[in-house]
Amino acid sequence: MRNGWPPTLAVPDGGYLLGGETETENEKPSGLFRWVTSVDHKDIGIMYIVFATATALWGGTDAMMIRTELLTPGAGPWDPVTYNALFTTHGLTMLLFFVTPAFTGIGNYFLPLLLGADDMAYPRINAIAFWILPPAYLLVRAGLITEIIAKALAVIGFSITSLFALQPPGTGWTMYTPLTTQMVNPQIDLMLLGLHLSGIATLLAAINFIVTIFTERSDDVSWSTLDIFSWTMLTTSGLILFAFPLLGSALIMLLLDRNFGTTFFTVDGGGPLLWQHLFWFFGHPEVYILVLPAFGLVSLILPKFSGRKLFGFKFIVYSTLAIGVLSFGVWAHHMFTTGIDPRIRASFMAVSVAIAIPSAVKTFNWMTTMWEGHIRLTAPMLFCIGGIGTFIIGGVTGVFLAAIPIDLLYHDTYYVVGHFHFIVVGIITFAAFAASYYWYPLLTGRMYDQLLAKVHAWLSIVGTVIAFGLMLINGALGLPRRYATYPEQFASLQQMMTIGAFLIFAGVIIWLYNMIQSYRIGPVVMDADVWNLKSIDQFTREWQWFEERLEERRRKIRGE
């Protein structure tokens, strides 16, 4: 790779850039019409990634507003009602509209390339699944949108009071009943509909992944040679197949309770505990739906910069399948304090502790892969190593929460928030960043600024340790979560946590700048072996595809 690619060849070729730049894309409509009509898995993958980036920035803004509120012990600059709405929409956005679409986008783009397939099994359903998501998200955030529109209209003299009827939801992202059934805010109904639609979209995408992996593999890709990312996407899709229909059913029941007088979640009916059972039967597998693709990406990328093959490939696959099965047997550990039968609590504690075993297998194999390897500390590798570190902290603290006596002490404290953010912001988001850097040359045909990328990695790692490590300490000291105000003695720790959060956000801004600016003026890729993978025999299928595209482009320009 070098700068100064001759003008006649100065066309990046990674399957996607500007319309009309490649032979394939010449056959497509140009401009906006191309994107709204495309059924190409690469286009849809890109749209998923762009959508996930936009929602992540919105959800991240929620997080920054939450941390700003918590800079001082008293209420302000936001009132408690706004604070409740912020952590509701932050949680829902990050879990269902950022991470899930981001991995779906990565899977859409790369799975067919890794499998040697022409496209996804159902291209049109693939497009439909994506286009359901934007309206679903707008429904979830409608309260804020209508409020902004109403205020803007009021400035120019138009007053439409009905636009103020929708208030941002303050139910909390778990939507516990009876609170959710009793709040009169009509925005909650729109939120439930939006979440239901997003579940349908996720389910359609999962079915497509499963069918694609089973039926669209090329002849030389067997189950034993299937790459690790495809294995994790297959397991994830299987989890979605069982978990999301249940969430959809529970959301419909909640809507009926709110609007038609049914009693699914009233004391006379199933009781508020029924909602928790249904929600967490979806909710805990959802954690693994989010983290398994991240595991797959770390397992795929880490060996490339360790100079060694992935240690214990089969054990990684078996541990993935084991996590998939066990994840459905741990939901009640979220309910240890609700007064459920002690015998049931004990059985769920045992399974919750047991799921640490396959997770530990992965960690052991990653560390062994790096052992005596030729480590190259590129940005993708820094994110992989940082992700393993945060996963160890998040995993170990999770084992404590799986133990009933400790969970009774730490339940609903900041300890819980710190634990799951070490997973969600740690390995899950870090793996997504690692993938964005690792495949950036293939996606855009250009290279990014590697110094900025490393700065981003270090800011993210340091910020995560500060923000969420201190949450663990605050929780251990007994500070409850979900409150807009808190006792004075926690002020210093809260302020340091906010500094950590802003370091993470600063890293994200650097990432965004690097992605956009490098797309515009970054060095053009001339050699598909960007990461010197041929020398370690890890020039995998998607890079081979990229090399073929570059060569095809050169032949066309030479007139051959």
Tab-separated table of N, CA and C in Angstrom, residues 181 252-266 269:
chain	number	residue	atom	x	y	z
A	181	THR	N	-47.588	-0.698	33.392
A	181	THR	CA	-49.015	-0.794	33.061
A	181	THR	C	-49.801	0.395	33.594
A	252	ILE	N	-46.819	-7.772	23.540
A	252	ILE	CA	-48.236	-7.735	23.151
A	252	ILE	C	-49.121	-7.849	24.387
A	253	MET	N	-48.762	-8.755	25.298
A	253	MET	CA	-49.550	-8.906	26.538
A	253	MET	C	-49.536	-7.608	27.345
A	254	LEU	N	-48.394	-6.941	27.372
A	254	LEU	CA	-48.290	-5.685	28.111
A	254	LEU	C	-49.147	-4.599	27.460
A	255	LEU	N	-49.127	-4.557	26.130
A	255	LEU	CA	-49.978	-3.607	25.411
A	255	LEU	C	-51.453	-3.867	25.707
A	256	LEU	N	-51.842	-5.129	25.736
A	256	LEU	CA	-53.238	-5.472	26.029
A	256	LEU	C	-53.613	-5.061	27.446
A	257	ASP	N	-52.707	-5.268	28.390
A	257	ASP	CA	-52.967	-4.839	29.769
A	257	ASP	C	-53.160	-3.336	29.844
A	258	ARG	N	-52.366	-2.593	29.089
A	258	ARG	CA	-52.430	-1.129	29.155
A	258	ARG	C	-53.669	-0.566	28.463
A	259	ASN	N	-54.131	-1.244	27.409
A	259	ASN	CA	-55.162	-0.634	26.575
A	259	ASN	C	-56.499	-1.370	26.554
A	260	PHE	N	-56.528	-2.637	26.914
A	260	PHE	CA	-57.773	-3.399	26.769
A	260	PHE	C	-58.204	-4.090	28.059
A	261	GLY	N	-57.599	-3.732	29.156
A	261	GLY	CA	-58.076	-4.216	30.447
A	261	GLY	C	-57.792	-5.676	30.752
A	262	THR	N	-56.898	-6.292	30.000
A	262	THR	CA	-56.524	-7.666	30.346
A	262	THR	C	-55.682	-7.649	31.630
A	263	THR	N	-55.431	-8.815	32.194
A	263	THR	CA	-54.807	-8.850	33.530
A	263	THR	C	-53.601	-9.794	33.566
A	264	PHE	N	-52.846	-9.829	32.466
A	264	PHE	CA	-51.690	-10.745	32.435
A	264	PHE	C	-50.709	-10.450	33.576
A	265	PHE	N	-50.493	-9.157	33.846
A	265	PHE	CA	-49.440	-8.811	34.797
A	265	PHE	C	-49.996	-8.101	36.042
A	266	THR	N	-51.286	-8.228	36.286
A	266	THR	CA	-51.846	-7.704	37.536
A	266	THR	C	-51.824	-8.806	38.587
A	269	GLY	N	-54.124	-11.484	37.886
A	269	GLY	CA	-53.774	-12.356	36.769
A	269	GLY	C	-52.490	-13.110	37.077
